[in-house]
JSON list of C-alpha atoms and ligand atoms in Angstrom, two decimals:
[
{"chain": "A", "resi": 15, "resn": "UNK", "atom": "CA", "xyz": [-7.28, 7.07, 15.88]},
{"chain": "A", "resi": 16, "resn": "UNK", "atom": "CA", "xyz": [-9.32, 4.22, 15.36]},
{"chain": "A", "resi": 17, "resn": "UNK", "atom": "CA", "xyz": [-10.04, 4.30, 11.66]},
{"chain": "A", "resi": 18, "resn": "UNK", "atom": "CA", "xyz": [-7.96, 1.57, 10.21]},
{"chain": "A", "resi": 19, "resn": "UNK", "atom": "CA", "xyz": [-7.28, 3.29, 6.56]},
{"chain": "A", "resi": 20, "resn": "UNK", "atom": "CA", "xyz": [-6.44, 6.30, 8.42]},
{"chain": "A", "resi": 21, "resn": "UNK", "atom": "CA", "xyz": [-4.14, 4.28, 10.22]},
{"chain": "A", "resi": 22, "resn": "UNK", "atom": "CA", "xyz": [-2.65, 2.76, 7.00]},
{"chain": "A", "resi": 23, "resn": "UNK", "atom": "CA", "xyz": [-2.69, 6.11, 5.64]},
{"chain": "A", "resi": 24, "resn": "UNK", "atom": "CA", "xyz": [0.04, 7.42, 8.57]},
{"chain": "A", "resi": 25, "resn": "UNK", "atom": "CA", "xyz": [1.94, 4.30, 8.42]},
{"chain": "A", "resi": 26, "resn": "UNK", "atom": "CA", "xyz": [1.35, 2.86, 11.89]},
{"chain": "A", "resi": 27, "resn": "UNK", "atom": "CA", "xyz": [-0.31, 0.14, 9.54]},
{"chain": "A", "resi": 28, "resn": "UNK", "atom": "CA", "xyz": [2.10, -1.98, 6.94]},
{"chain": "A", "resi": 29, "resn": "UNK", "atom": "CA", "xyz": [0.15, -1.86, 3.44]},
{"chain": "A", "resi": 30, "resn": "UNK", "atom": "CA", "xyz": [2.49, -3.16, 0.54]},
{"chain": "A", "resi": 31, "resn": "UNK", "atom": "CA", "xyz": [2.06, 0.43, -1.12]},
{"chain": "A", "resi": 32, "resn": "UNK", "atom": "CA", "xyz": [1.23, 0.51, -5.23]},
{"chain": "A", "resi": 33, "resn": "UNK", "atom": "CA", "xyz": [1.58, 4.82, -4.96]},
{"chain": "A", "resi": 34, "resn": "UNK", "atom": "CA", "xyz": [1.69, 7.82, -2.68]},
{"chain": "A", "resi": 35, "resn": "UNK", "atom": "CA", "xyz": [1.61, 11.03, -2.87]},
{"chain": "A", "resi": 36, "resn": "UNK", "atom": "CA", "xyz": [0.67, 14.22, -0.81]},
{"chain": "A", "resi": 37, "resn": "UNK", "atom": "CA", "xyz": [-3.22, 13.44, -0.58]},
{"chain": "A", "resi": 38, "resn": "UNK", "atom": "CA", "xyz": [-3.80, 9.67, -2.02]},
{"chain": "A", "resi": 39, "resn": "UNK", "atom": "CA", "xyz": [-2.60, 6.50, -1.20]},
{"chain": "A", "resi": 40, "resn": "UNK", "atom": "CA", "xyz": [-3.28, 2.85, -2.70]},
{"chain": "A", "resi": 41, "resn": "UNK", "atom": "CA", "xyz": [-1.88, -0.37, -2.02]},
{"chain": "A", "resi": 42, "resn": "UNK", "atom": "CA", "xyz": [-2.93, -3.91, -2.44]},
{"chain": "A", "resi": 43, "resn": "UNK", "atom": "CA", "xyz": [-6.14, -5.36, -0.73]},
{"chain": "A", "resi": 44, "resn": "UNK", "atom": "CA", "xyz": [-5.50, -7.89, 2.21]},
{"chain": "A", "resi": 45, "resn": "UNK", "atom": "CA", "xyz": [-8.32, -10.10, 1.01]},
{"chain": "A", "resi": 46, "resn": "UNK", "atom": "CA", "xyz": [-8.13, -9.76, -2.86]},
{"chain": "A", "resi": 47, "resn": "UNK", "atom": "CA", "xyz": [-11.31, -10.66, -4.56]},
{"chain": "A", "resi": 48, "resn": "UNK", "atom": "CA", "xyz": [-9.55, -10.58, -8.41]},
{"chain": "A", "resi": 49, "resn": "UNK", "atom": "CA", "xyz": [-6.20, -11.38, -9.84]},
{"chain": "A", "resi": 50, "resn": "UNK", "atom": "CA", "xyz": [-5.24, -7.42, -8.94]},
{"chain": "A", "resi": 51, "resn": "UNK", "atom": "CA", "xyz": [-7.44, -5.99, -6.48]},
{"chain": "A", "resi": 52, "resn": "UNK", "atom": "CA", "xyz": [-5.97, -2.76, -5.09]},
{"chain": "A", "resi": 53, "resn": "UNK", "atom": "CA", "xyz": [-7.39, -0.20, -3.11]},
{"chain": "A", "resi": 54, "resn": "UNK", "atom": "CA", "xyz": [-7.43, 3.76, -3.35]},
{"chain": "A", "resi": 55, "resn": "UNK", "atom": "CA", "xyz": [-7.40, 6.14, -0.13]},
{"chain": "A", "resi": 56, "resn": "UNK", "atom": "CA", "xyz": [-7.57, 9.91, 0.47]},
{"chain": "A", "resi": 57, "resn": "UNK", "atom": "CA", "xyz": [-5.09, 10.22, 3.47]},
{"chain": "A", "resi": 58, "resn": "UNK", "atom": "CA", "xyz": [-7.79, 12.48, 5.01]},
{"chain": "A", "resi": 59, "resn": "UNK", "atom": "CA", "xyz": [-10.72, 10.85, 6.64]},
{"chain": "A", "resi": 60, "resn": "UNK", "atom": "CA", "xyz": [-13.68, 10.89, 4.43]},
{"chain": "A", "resi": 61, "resn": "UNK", "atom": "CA", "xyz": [-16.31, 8.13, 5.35]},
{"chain": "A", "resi": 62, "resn": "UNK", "atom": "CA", "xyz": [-17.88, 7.28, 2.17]},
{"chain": "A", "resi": 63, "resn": "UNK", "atom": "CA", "xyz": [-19.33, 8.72, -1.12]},
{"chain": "A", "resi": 64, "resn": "UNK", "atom": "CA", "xyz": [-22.02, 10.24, 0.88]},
{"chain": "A", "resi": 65, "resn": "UNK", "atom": "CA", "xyz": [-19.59, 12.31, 2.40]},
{"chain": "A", "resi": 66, "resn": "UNK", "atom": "CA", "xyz": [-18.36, 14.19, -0.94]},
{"chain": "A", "resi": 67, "resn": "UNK", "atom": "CA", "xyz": [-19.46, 17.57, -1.44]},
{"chain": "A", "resi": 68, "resn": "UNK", "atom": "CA", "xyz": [-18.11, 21.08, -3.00]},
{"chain": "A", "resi": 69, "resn": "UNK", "atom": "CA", "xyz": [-15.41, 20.95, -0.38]},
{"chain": "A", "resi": 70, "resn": "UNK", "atom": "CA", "xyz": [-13.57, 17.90, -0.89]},
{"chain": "A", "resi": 71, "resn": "UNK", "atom": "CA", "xyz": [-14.50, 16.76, -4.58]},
{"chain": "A", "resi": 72, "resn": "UNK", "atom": "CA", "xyz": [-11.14, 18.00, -6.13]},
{"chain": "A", "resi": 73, "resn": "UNK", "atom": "CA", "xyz": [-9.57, 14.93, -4.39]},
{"chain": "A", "resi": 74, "resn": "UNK", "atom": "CA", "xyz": [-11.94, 12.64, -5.99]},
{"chain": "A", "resi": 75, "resn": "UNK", "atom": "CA", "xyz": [-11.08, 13.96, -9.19]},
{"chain": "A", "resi": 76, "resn": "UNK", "atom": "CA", "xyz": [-7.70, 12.99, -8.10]},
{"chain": "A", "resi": 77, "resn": "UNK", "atom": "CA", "xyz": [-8.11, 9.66, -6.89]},
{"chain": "A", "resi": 78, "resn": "UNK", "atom": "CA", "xyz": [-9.11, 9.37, -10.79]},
{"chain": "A", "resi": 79, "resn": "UNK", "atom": "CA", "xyz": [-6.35, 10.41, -12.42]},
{"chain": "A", "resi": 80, "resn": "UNK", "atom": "CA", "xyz": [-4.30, 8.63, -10.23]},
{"chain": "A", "resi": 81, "resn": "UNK", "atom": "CA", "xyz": [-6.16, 5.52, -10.95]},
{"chain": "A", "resi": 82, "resn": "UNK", "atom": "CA", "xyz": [-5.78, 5.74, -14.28]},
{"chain": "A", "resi": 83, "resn": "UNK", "atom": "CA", "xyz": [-2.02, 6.25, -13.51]},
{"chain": "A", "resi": 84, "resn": "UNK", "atom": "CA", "xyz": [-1.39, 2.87, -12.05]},
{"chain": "A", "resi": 85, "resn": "UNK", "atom": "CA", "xyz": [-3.80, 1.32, -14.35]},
{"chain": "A", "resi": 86, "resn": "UNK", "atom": "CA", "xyz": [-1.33, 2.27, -17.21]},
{"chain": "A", "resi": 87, "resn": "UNK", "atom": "CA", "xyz": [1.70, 1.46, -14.82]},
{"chain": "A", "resi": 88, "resn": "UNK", "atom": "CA", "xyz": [0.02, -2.10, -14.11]},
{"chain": "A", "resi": 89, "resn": "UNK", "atom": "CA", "xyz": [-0.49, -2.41, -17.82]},
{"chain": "A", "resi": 90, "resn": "UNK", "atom": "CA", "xyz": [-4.04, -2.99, -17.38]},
{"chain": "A", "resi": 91, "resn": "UNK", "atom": "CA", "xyz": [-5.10, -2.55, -21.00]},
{"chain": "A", "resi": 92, "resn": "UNK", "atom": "CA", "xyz": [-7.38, -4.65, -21.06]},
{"chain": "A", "resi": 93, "resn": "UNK", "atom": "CA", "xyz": [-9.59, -2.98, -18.40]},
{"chain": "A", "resi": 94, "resn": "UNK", "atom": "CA", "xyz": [-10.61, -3.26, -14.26]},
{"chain": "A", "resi": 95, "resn": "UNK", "atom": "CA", "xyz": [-13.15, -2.19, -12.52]},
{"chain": "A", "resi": 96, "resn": "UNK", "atom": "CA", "xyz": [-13.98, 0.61, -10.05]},
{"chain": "A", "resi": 97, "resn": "UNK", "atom": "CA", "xyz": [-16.10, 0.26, -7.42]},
{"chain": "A", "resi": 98, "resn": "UNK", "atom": "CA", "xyz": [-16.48, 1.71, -3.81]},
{"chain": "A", "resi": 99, "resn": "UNK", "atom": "CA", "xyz": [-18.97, 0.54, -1.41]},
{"chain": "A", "resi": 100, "resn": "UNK", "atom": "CA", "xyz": [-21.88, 3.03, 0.82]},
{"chain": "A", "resi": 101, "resn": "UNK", "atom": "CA", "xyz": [-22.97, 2.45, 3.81]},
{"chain": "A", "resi": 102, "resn": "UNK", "atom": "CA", "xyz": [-23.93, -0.98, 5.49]},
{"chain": "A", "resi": 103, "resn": "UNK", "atom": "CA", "xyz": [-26.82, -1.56, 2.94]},
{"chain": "A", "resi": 104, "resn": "UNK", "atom": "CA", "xyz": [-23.90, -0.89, 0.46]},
{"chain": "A", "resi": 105, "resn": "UNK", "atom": "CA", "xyz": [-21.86, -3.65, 1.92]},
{"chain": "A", "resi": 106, "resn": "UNK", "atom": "CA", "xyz": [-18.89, -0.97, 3.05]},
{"chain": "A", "resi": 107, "resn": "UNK", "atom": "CA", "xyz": [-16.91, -2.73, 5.89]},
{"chain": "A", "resi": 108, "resn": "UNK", "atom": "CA", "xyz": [-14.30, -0.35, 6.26]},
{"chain": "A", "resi": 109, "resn": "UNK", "atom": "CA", "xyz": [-15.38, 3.31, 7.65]},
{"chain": "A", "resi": 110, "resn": "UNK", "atom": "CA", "xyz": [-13.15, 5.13, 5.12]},
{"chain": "A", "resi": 111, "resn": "UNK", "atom": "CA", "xyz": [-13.96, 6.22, 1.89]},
{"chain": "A", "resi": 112, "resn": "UNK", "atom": "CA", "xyz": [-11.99, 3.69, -0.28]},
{"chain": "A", "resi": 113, "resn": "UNK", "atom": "CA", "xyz": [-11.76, 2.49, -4.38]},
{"chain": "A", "resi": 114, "resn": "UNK", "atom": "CA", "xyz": [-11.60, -0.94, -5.02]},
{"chain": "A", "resi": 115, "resn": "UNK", "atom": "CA", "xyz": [-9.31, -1.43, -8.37]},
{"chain": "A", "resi": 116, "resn": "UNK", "atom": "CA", "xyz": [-10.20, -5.20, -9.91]},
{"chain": "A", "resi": 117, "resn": "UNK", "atom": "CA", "xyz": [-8.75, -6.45, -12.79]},
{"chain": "A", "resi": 118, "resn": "UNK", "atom": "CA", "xyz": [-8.82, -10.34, -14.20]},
{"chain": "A", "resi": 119, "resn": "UNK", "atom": "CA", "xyz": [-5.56, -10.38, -15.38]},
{"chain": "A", "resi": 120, "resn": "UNK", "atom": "CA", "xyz": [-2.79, -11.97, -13.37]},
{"chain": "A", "resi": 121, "resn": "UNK", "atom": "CA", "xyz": [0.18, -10.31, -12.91]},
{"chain": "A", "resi": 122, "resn": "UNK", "atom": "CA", "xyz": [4.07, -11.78, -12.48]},
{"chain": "A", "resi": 123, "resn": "UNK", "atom": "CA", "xyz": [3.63, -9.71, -8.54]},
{"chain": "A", "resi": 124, "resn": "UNK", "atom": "CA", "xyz": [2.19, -9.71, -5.99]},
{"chain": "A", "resi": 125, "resn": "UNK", "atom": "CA", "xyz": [2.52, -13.31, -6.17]},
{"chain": "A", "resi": 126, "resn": "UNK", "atom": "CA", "xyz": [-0.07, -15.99, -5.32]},
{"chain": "B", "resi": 212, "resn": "LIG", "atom": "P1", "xyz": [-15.38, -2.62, 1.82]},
{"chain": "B", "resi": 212, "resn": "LIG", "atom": "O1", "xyz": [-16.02, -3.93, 2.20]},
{"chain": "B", "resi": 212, "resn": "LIG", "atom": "O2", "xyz": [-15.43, -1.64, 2.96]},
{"chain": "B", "resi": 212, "resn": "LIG", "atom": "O3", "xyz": [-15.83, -2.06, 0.53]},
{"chain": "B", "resi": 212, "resn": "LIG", "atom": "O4", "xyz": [-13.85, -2.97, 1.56]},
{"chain": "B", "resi": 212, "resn": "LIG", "atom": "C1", "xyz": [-12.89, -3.03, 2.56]},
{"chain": "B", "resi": 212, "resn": "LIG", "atom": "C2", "xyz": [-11.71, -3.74, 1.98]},
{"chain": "B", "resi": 212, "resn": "LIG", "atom": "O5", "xyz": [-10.59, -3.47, 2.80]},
{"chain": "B", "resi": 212, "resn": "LIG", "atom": "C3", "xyz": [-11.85, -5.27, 1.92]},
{"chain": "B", "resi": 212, "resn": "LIG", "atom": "O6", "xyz": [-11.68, -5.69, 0.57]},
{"chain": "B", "resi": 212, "resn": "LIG", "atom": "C4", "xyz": [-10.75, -5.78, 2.83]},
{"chain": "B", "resi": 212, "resn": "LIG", "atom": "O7", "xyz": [-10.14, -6.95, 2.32]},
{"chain": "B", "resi": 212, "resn": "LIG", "atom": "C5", "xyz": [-9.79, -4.62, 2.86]},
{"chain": "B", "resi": 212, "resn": "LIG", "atom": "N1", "xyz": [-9.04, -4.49, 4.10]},
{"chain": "B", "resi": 212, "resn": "LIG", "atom": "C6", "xyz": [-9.54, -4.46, 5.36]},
{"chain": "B", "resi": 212, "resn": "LIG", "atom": "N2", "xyz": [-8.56, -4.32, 6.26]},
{"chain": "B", "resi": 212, "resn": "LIG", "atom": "C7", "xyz": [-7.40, -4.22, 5.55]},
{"chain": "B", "resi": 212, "resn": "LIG", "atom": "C8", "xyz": [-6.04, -4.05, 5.93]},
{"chain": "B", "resi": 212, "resn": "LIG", "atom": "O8", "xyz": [-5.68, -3.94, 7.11]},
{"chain": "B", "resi": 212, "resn": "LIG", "atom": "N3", "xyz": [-5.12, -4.00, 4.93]},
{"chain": "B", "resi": 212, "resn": "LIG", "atom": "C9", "xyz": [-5.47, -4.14, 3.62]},
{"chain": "B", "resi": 212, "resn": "LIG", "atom": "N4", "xyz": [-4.47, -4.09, 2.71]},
{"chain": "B", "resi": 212, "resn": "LIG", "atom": "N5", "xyz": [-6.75, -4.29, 3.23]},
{"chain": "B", "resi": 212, "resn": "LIG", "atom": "C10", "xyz": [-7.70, -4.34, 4.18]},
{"chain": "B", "resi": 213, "resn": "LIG", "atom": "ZN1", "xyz": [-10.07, 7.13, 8.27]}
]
């Protein structure tokens, strides 16, 4: 396997993990470009948003909800951002579809 989110997803890659369940992970990004930056993962390989379709769409839903989730856990009231990344025109580095969660506001952890 030589998708590194996949990788991360089975745990042969530490992540310091914000929530899991059966079908989503996210933990914090490695390179954080805001106060909280986290990212969102299905644990099966999807390569990007051009990749969605009729199939596989529930688990966007999901990602969503679960979003939202931490967002209220992380006491982000006063709002973040969502934003994932197509392609190489789309500035997508990382071959695994992926939502970047950015907020302002600095939190008491991680620290730094
Ligand atoms: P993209 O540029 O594909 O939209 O975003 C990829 C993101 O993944 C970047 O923000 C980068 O910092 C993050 N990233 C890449 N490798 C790792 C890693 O091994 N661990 C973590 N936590 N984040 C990573
Ligand atoms: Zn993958």
């Amino acid at each position: 396997m030589d998708c590194i989110f996949c990788r991360i997803a089975a745990g042969e890659i530490p992540s310091t993990k914000i929530f899991e369940d059966d079908q989503v992970l996210a933990f914090y990004d490695a390179s954080p470009q805001a106060p909280v930056h986290f990212l969102v993962i299905p644990k099966t390989h999807i390569g990007s948003v051009q990749e969605v379709d009729a199939g596989n769409s529930g688990m966007i839903a999901h990602i969503f909800e679960v979003i939202a989730g931490i967002a209220r856990q992380l006491d982000l009231d006063n709002g973040y951002r969502v934003v994932t990344n197509v392609g190489d025109d789309g500035g997508q580095t990382v071959g695994h579809l992926h939502f970047h969660v950015l907020a302002k506001r600095k939190l008491a952890w991680p620290p730094g």
